[in-house]
mmCIF file of C-alpha atoms in Angstrom:
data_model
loop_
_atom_site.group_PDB
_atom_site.id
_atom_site.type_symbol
_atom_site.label_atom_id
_atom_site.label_comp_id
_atom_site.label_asym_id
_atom_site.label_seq_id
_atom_site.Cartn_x
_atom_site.Cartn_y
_atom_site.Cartn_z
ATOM 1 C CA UNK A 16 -32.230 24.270 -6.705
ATOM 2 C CA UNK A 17 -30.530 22.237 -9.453
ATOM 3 C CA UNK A 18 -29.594 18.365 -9.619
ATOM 4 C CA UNK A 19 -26.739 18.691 -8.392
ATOM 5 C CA UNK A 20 -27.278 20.769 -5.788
ATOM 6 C CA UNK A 21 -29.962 18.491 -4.594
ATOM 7 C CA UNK A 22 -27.682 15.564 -4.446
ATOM 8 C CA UNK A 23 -24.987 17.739 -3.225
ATOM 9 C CA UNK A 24 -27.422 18.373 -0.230
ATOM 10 C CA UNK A 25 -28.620 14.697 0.371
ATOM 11 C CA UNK A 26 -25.324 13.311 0.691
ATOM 12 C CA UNK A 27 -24.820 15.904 3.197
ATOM 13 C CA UNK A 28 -27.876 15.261 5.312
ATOM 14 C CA UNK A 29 -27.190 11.534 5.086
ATOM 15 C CA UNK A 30 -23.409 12.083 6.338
ATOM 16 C CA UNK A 31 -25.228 14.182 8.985
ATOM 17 C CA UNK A 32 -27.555 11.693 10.473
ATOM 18 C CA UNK A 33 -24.624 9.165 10.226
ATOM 19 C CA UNK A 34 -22.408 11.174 12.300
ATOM 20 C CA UNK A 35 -25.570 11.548 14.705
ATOM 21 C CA UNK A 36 -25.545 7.553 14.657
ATOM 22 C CA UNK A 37 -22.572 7.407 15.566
ATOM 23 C CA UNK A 38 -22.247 9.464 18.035
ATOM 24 C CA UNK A 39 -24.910 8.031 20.258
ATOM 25 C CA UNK A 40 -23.398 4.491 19.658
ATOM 26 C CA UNK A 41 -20.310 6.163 20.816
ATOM 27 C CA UNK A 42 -22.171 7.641 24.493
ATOM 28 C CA UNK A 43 -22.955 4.300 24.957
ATOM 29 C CA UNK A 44 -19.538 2.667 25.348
ATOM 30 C CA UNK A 45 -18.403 4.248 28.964
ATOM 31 C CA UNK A 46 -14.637 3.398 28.383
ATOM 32 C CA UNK A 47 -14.784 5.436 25.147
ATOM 33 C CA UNK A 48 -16.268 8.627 27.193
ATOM 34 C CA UNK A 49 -13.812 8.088 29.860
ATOM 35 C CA UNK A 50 -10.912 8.360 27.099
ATOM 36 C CA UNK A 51 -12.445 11.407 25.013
ATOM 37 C CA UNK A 52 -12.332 13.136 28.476
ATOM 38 C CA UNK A 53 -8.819 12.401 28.960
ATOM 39 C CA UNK A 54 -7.837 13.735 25.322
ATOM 40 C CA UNK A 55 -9.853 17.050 25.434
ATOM 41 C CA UNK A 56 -7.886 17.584 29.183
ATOM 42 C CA UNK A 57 -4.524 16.702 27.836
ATOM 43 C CA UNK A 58 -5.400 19.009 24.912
ATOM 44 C CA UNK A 59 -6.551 22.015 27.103
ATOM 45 C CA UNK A 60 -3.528 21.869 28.787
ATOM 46 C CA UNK A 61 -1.075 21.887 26.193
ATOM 47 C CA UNK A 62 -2.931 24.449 24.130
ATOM 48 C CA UNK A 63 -3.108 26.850 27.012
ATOM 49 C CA UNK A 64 0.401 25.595 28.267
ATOM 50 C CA UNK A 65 2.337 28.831 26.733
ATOM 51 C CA UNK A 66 -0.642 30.919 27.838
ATOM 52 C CA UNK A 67 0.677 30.439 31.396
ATOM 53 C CA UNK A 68 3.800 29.390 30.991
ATOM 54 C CA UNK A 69 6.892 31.850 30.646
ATOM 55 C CA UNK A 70 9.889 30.582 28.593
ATOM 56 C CA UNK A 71 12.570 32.339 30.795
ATOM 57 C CA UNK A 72 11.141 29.824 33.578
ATOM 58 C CA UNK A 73 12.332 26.738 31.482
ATOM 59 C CA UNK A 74 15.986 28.706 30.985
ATOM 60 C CA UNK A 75 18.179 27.151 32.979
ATOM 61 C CA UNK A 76 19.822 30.477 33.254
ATOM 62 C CA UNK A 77 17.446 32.085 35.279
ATOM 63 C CA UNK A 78 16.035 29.223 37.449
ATOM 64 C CA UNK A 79 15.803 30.385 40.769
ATOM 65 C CA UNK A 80 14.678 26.853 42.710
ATOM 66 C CA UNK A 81 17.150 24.161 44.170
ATOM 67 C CA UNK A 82 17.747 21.362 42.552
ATOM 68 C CA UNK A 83 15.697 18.706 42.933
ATOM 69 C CA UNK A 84 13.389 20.845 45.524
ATOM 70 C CA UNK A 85 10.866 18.776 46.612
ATOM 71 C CA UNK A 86 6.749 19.861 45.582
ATOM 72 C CA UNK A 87 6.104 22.220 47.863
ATOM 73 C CA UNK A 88 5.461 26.090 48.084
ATOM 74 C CA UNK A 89 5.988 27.668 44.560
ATOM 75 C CA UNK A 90 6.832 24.262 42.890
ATOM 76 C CA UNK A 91 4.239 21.870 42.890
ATOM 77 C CA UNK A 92 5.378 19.325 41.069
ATOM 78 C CA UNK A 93 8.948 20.169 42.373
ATOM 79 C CA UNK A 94 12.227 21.016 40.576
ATOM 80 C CA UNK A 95 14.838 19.262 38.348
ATOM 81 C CA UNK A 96 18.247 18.917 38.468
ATOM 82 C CA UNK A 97 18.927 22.165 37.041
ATOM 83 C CA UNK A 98 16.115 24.109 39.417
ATOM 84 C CA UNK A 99 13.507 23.837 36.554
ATOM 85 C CA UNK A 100 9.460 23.625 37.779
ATOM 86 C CA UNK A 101 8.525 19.967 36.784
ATOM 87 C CA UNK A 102 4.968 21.209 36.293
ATOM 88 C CA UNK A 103 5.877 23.496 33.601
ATOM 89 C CA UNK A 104 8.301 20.802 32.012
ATOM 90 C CA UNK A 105 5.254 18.179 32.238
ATOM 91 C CA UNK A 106 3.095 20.690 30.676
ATOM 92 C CA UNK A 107 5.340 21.889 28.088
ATOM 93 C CA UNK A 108 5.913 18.374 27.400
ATOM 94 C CA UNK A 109 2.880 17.565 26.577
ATOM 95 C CA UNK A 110 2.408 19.893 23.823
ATOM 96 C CA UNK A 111 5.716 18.550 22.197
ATOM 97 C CA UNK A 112 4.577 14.703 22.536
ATOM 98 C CA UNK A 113 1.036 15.551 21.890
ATOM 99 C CA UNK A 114 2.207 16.984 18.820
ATOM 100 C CA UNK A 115 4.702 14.641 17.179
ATOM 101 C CA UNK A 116 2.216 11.744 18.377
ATOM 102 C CA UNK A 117 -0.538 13.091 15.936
ATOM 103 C CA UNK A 118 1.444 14.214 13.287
ATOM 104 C CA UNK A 119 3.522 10.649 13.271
ATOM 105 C CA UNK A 120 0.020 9.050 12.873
ATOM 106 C CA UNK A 121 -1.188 11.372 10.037
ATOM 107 C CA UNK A 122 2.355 10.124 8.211
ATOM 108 C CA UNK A 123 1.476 6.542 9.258
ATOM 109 C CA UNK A 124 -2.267 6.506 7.693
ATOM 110 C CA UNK A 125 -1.752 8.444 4.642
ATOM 111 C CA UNK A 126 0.939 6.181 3.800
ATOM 112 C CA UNK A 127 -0.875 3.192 4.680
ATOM 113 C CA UNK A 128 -3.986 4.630 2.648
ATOM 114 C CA UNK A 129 -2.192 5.406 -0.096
ATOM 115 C CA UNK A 130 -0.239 1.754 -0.402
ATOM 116 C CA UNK A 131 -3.726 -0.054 0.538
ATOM 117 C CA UNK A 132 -6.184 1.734 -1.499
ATOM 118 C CA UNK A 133 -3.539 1.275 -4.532
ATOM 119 C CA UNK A 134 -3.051 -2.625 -3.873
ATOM 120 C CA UNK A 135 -6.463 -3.593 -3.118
ATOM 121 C CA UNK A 136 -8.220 -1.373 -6.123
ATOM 122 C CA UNK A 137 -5.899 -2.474 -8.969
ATOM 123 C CA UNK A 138 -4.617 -6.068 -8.013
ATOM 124 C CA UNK A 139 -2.763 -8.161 -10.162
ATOM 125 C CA UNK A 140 1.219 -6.923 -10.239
ATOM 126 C CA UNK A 141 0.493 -4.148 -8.801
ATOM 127 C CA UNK A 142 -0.658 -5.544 -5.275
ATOM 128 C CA UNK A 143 2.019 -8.156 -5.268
ATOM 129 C CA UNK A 144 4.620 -5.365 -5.823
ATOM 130 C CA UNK A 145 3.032 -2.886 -3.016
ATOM 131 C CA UNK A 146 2.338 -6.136 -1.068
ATOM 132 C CA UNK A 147 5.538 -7.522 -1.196
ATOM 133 C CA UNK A 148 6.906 -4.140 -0.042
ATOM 134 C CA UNK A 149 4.744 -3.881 3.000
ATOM 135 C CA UNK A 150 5.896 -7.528 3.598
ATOM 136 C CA UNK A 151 9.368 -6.542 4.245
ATOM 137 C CA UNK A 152 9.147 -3.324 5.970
ATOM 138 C CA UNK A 153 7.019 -5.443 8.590
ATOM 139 C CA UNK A 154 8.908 -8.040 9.275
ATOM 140 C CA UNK A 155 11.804 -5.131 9.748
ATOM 141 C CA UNK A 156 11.784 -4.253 13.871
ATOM 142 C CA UNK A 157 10.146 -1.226 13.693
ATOM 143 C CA UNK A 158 11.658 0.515 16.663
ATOM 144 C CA UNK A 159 15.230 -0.704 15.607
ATOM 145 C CA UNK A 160 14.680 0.874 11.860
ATOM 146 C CA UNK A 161 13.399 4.225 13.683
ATOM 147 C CA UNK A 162 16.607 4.023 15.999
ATOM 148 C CA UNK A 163 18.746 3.632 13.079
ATOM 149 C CA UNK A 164 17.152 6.263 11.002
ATOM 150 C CA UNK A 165 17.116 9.087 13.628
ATOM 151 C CA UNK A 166 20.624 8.395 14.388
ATOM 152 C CA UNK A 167 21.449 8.846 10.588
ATOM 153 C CA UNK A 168 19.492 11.942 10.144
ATOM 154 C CA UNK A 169 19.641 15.639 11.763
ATOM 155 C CA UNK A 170 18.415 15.351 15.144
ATOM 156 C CA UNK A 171 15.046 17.064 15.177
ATOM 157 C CA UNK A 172 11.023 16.612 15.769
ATOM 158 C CA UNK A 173 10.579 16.562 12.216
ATOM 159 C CA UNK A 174 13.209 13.676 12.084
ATOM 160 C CA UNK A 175 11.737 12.045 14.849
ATOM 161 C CA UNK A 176 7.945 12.297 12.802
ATOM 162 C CA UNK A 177 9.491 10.657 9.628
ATOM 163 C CA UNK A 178 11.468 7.836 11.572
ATOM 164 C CA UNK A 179 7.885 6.867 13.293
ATOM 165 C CA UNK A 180 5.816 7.447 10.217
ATOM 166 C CA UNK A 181 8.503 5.433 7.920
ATOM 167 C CA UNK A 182 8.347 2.493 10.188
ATOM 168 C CA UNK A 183 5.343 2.413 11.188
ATOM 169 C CA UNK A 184 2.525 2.180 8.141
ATOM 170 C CA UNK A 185 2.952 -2.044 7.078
ATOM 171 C CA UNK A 186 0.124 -3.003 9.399
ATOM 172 C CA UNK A 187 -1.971 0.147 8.213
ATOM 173 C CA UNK A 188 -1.826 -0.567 4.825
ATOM 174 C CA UNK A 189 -2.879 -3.978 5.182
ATOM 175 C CA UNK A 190 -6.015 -3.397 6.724
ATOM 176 C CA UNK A 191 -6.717 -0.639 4.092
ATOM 177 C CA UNK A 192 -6.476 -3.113 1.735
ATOM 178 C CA UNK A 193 -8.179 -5.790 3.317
ATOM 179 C CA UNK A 194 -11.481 -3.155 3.629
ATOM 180 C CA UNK A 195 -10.496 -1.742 -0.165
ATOM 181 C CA UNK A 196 -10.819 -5.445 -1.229
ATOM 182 C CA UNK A 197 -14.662 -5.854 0.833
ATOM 183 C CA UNK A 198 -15.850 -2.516 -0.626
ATOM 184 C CA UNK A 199 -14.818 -3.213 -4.149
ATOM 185 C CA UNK A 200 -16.780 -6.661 -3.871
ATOM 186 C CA UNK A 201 -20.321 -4.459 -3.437
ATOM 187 C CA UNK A 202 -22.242 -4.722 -6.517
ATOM 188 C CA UNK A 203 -22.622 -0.903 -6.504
ATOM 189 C CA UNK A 204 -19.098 -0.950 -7.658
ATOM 190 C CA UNK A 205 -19.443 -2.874 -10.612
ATOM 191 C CA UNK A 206 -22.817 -0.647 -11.440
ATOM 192 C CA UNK A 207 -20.107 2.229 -11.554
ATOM 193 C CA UNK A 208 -17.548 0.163 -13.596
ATOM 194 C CA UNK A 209 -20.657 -0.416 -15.791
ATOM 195 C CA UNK A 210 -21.258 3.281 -16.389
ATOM 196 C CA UNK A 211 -17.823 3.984 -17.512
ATOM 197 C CA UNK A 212 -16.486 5.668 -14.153
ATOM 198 C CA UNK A 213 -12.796 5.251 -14.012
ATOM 199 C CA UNK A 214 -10.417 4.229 -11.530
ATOM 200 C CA UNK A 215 -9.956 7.889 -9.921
ATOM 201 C CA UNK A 216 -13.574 8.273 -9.771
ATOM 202 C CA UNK A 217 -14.073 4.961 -8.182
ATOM 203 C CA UNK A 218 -11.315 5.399 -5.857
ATOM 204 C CA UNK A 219 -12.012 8.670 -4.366
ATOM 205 C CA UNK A 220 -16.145 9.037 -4.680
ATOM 206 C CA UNK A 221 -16.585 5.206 -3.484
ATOM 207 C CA UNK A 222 -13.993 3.133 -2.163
ATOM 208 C CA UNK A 223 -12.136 5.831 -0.179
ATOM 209 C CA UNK A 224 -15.540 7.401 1.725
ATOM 210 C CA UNK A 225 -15.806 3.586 2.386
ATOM 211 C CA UNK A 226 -12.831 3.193 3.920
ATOM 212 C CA UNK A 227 -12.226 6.352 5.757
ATOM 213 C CA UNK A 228 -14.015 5.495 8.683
ATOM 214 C CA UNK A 229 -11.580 2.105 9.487
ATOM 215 C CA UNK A 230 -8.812 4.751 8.944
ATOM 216 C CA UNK A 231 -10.078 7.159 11.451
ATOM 217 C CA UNK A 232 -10.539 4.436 13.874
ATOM 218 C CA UNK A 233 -7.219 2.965 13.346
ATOM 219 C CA UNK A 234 -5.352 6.611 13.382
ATOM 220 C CA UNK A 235 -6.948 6.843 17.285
ATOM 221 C CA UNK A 236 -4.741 3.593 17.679
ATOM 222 C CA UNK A 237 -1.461 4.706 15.671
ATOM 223 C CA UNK A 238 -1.310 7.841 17.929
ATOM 224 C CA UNK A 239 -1.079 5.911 21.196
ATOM 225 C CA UNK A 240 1.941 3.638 19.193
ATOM 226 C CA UNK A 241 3.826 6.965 17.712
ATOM 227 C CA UNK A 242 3.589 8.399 21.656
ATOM 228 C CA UNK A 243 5.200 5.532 22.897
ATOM 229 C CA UNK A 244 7.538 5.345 19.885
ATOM 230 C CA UNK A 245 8.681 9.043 20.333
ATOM 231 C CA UNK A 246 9.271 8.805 24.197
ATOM 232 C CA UNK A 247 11.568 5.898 23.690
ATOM 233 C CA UNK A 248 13.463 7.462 20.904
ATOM 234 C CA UNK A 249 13.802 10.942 23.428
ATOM 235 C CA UNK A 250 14.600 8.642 26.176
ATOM 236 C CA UNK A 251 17.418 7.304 24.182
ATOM 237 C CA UNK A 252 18.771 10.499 23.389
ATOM 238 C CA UNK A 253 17.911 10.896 19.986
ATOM 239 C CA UNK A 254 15.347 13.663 20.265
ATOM 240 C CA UNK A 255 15.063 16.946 19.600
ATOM 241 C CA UNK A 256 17.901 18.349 22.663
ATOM 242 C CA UNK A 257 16.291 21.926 22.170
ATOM 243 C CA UNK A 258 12.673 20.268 23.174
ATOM 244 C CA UNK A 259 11.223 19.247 26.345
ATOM 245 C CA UNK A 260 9.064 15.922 25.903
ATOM 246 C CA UNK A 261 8.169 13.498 28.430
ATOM 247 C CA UNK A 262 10.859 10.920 27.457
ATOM 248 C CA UNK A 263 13.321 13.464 27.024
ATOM 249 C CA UNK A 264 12.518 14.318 31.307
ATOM 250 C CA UNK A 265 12.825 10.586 31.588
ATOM 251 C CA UNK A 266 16.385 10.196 30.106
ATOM 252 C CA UNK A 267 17.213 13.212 32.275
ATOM 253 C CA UNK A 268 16.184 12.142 35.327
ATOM 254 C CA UNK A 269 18.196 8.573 34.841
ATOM 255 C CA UNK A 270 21.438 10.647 34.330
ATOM 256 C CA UNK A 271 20.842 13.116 36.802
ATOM 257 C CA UNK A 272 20.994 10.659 39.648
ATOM 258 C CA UNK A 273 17.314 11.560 40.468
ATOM 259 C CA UNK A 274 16.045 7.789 40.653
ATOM 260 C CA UNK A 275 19.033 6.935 42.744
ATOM 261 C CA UNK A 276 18.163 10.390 45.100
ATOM 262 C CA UNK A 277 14.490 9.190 45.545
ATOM 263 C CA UNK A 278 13.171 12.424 43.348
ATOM 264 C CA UNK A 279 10.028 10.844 42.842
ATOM 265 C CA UNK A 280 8.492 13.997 41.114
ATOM 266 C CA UNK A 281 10.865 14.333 38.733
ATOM 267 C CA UNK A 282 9.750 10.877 37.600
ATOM 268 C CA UNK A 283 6.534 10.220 37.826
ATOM 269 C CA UNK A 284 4.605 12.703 36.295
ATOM 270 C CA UNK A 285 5.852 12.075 32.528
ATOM 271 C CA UNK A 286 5.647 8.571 32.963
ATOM 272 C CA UNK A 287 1.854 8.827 34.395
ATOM 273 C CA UNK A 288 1.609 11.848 31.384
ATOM 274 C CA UNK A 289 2.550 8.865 29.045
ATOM 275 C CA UNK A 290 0.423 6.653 30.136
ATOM 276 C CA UNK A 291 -2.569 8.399 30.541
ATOM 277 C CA UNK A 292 -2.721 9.787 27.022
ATOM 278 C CA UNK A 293 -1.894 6.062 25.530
ATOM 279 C CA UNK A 294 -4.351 4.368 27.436
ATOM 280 C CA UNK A 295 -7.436 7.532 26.368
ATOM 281 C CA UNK A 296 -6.209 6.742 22.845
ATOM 282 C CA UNK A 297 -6.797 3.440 22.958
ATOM 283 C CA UNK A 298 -10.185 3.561 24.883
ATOM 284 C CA UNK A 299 -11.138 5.927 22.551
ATOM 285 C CA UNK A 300 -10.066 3.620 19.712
ATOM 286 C CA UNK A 301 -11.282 0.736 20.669
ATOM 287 C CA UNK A 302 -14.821 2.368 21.062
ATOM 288 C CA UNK A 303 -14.962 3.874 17.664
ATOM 289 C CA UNK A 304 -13.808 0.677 16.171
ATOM 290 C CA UNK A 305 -17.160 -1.000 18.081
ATOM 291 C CA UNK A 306 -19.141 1.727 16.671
ATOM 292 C CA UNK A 307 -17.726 1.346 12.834
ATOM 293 C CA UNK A 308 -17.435 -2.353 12.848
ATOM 294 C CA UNK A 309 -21.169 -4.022 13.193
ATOM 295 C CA UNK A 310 -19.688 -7.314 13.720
ATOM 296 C CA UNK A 311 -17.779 -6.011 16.913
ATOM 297 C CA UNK A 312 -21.472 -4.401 18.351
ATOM 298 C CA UNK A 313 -23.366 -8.006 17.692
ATOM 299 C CA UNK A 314 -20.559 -9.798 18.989
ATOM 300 C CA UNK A 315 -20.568 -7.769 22.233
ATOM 301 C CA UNK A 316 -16.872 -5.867 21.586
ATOM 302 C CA UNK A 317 -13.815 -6.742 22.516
#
């Protein structure tokens, strides 16, 4: 086996018995457990929602309950205003919202990296440009800016993932540059200065690795945020009107009298689907943020 293979296949085994480490600091933190469960549930059931589900049941077409049926007999979950099973619209919604949520955060930390990692590496002009940048998109009301930006552009999910993403990456970016700024202080980045690698090498085979973890971590956290951000933009009507989400079922149950009618089901589950996924996000973020951040484990958490 050469050299570089060799290395190749240390850095491998040490990134394996990290991920071991981490793992089992991880099974210690009960909250954490309790919110992985509650992500690989919610992501069973929207995977296998279409498995079960038939589209012609979500026509409103060819409905063949009353509306607003109580749960009961072939409707569990009972029906909408148009007749519609609210099971099958809370699991079809979950798919949708599942799926803008993640993709939102992916658009949030690459962003965020991408403006950190720049600032904090190269300094000078460069991170008072990027800085001053971030500076004014946060002090911007995020949720306003979204509003405004979805109402401008073709309604959509793809509109709705740039509006959250857009608005959303200030706070991300600082704390990649805060860690960018801790990792370049390590002497084994002036050893590589010192051996002529260059800022690409030093960005993506030492600072980056570095700070991928505190990314990961804080994506957990950015996915419970876009959820929330995405169910109040459906709720306000300026989602996707060809896609069932969970605040889209919200908005409709407002203006079909439902609340007024005492239709419980119809609102209920997607508010208890919203909050549910938020809060296993955020139990599962908090825990790997114990688990990457030494000072949180000494100090006992949060």
């Amino acid at each position: 086996m050469s050299a570089p293979q060799t290395a190749r296949a240390l850095a491998w085994a040490r990134r394996r018995e990290a991920a071991g480490r981490a793992w089992r600091q991880f099974r210690t933190d009960r909250g954490g457990l309790v919110g992985l469960a509650g992500l690989v549930l919610f992501a069973l059931l929207a995977v296998a929602a279409p498995l079960f589900t038939d589209p012609a049941d979500l026509d409103v077409t060819k409905t063949t309950g009353r509306p607003l049926q109580g749960p009961g007999g072939d409707y569990l979950l009972g029906t909408d205003e148009t007749g519609r099973s609210v099971l099958l619209l809370v699991l079809g919604g979950a798919r949708i919202s599942l799926t803008v949520g993640l993709a939102a955060a992916v658009l949030t930390m690459l962003i965020g990296t991408v403006v950190g990692l720049l600032a904090g590496h190269f300094g000078g002009w460069v991170s008072a440009v990027l800085m001053r940048f971030t500076d004014f998109f946060l002090v911007l009301p995020s949720l306003v800016l979204a509003i405004a930006l979805s109402s401008v552009l073709d309604r959509g999910l793809v509109t709705i993932v740039f509006a959250i993403g857009l608005t959303s990456w200030p706070s991300a970016a600082r704390l990649v540059r805060a860690q960018t700024l801790a990792v370049e202080a390590r002497p084994y980045i002036e050893r590589a200065r010192a051996l002529g690698g260059g800022h690409t090498h030093l960005i993506t085979k030492h600072v980056l690795p570095s700070t991928l973890p505190l990314v990961f971590a804080d994506t957990t956290l950015q996915v419970a945020s876009a959820i929330v951000a995405e169910s109040t933009l459906s709720f306000l009507g300026l989602g996707d009107p060809t896609q069932v989400t969970w605040g889209s079922m919200l908005r409709n149950a407002l203006n079909s009298g439902a609340v007024s009618a005492g239709a419980w089901w119809y609102v209920i589950p997607p508010g208890i689907g919203i909050v549910l996924v938020v809060l296993a996000f955020t139990l599962c973020g908090r825990a790997l943020e114990t688990v990457l951040n030494p000072r949180l484990r000494t100090s006992g958490g949060r």
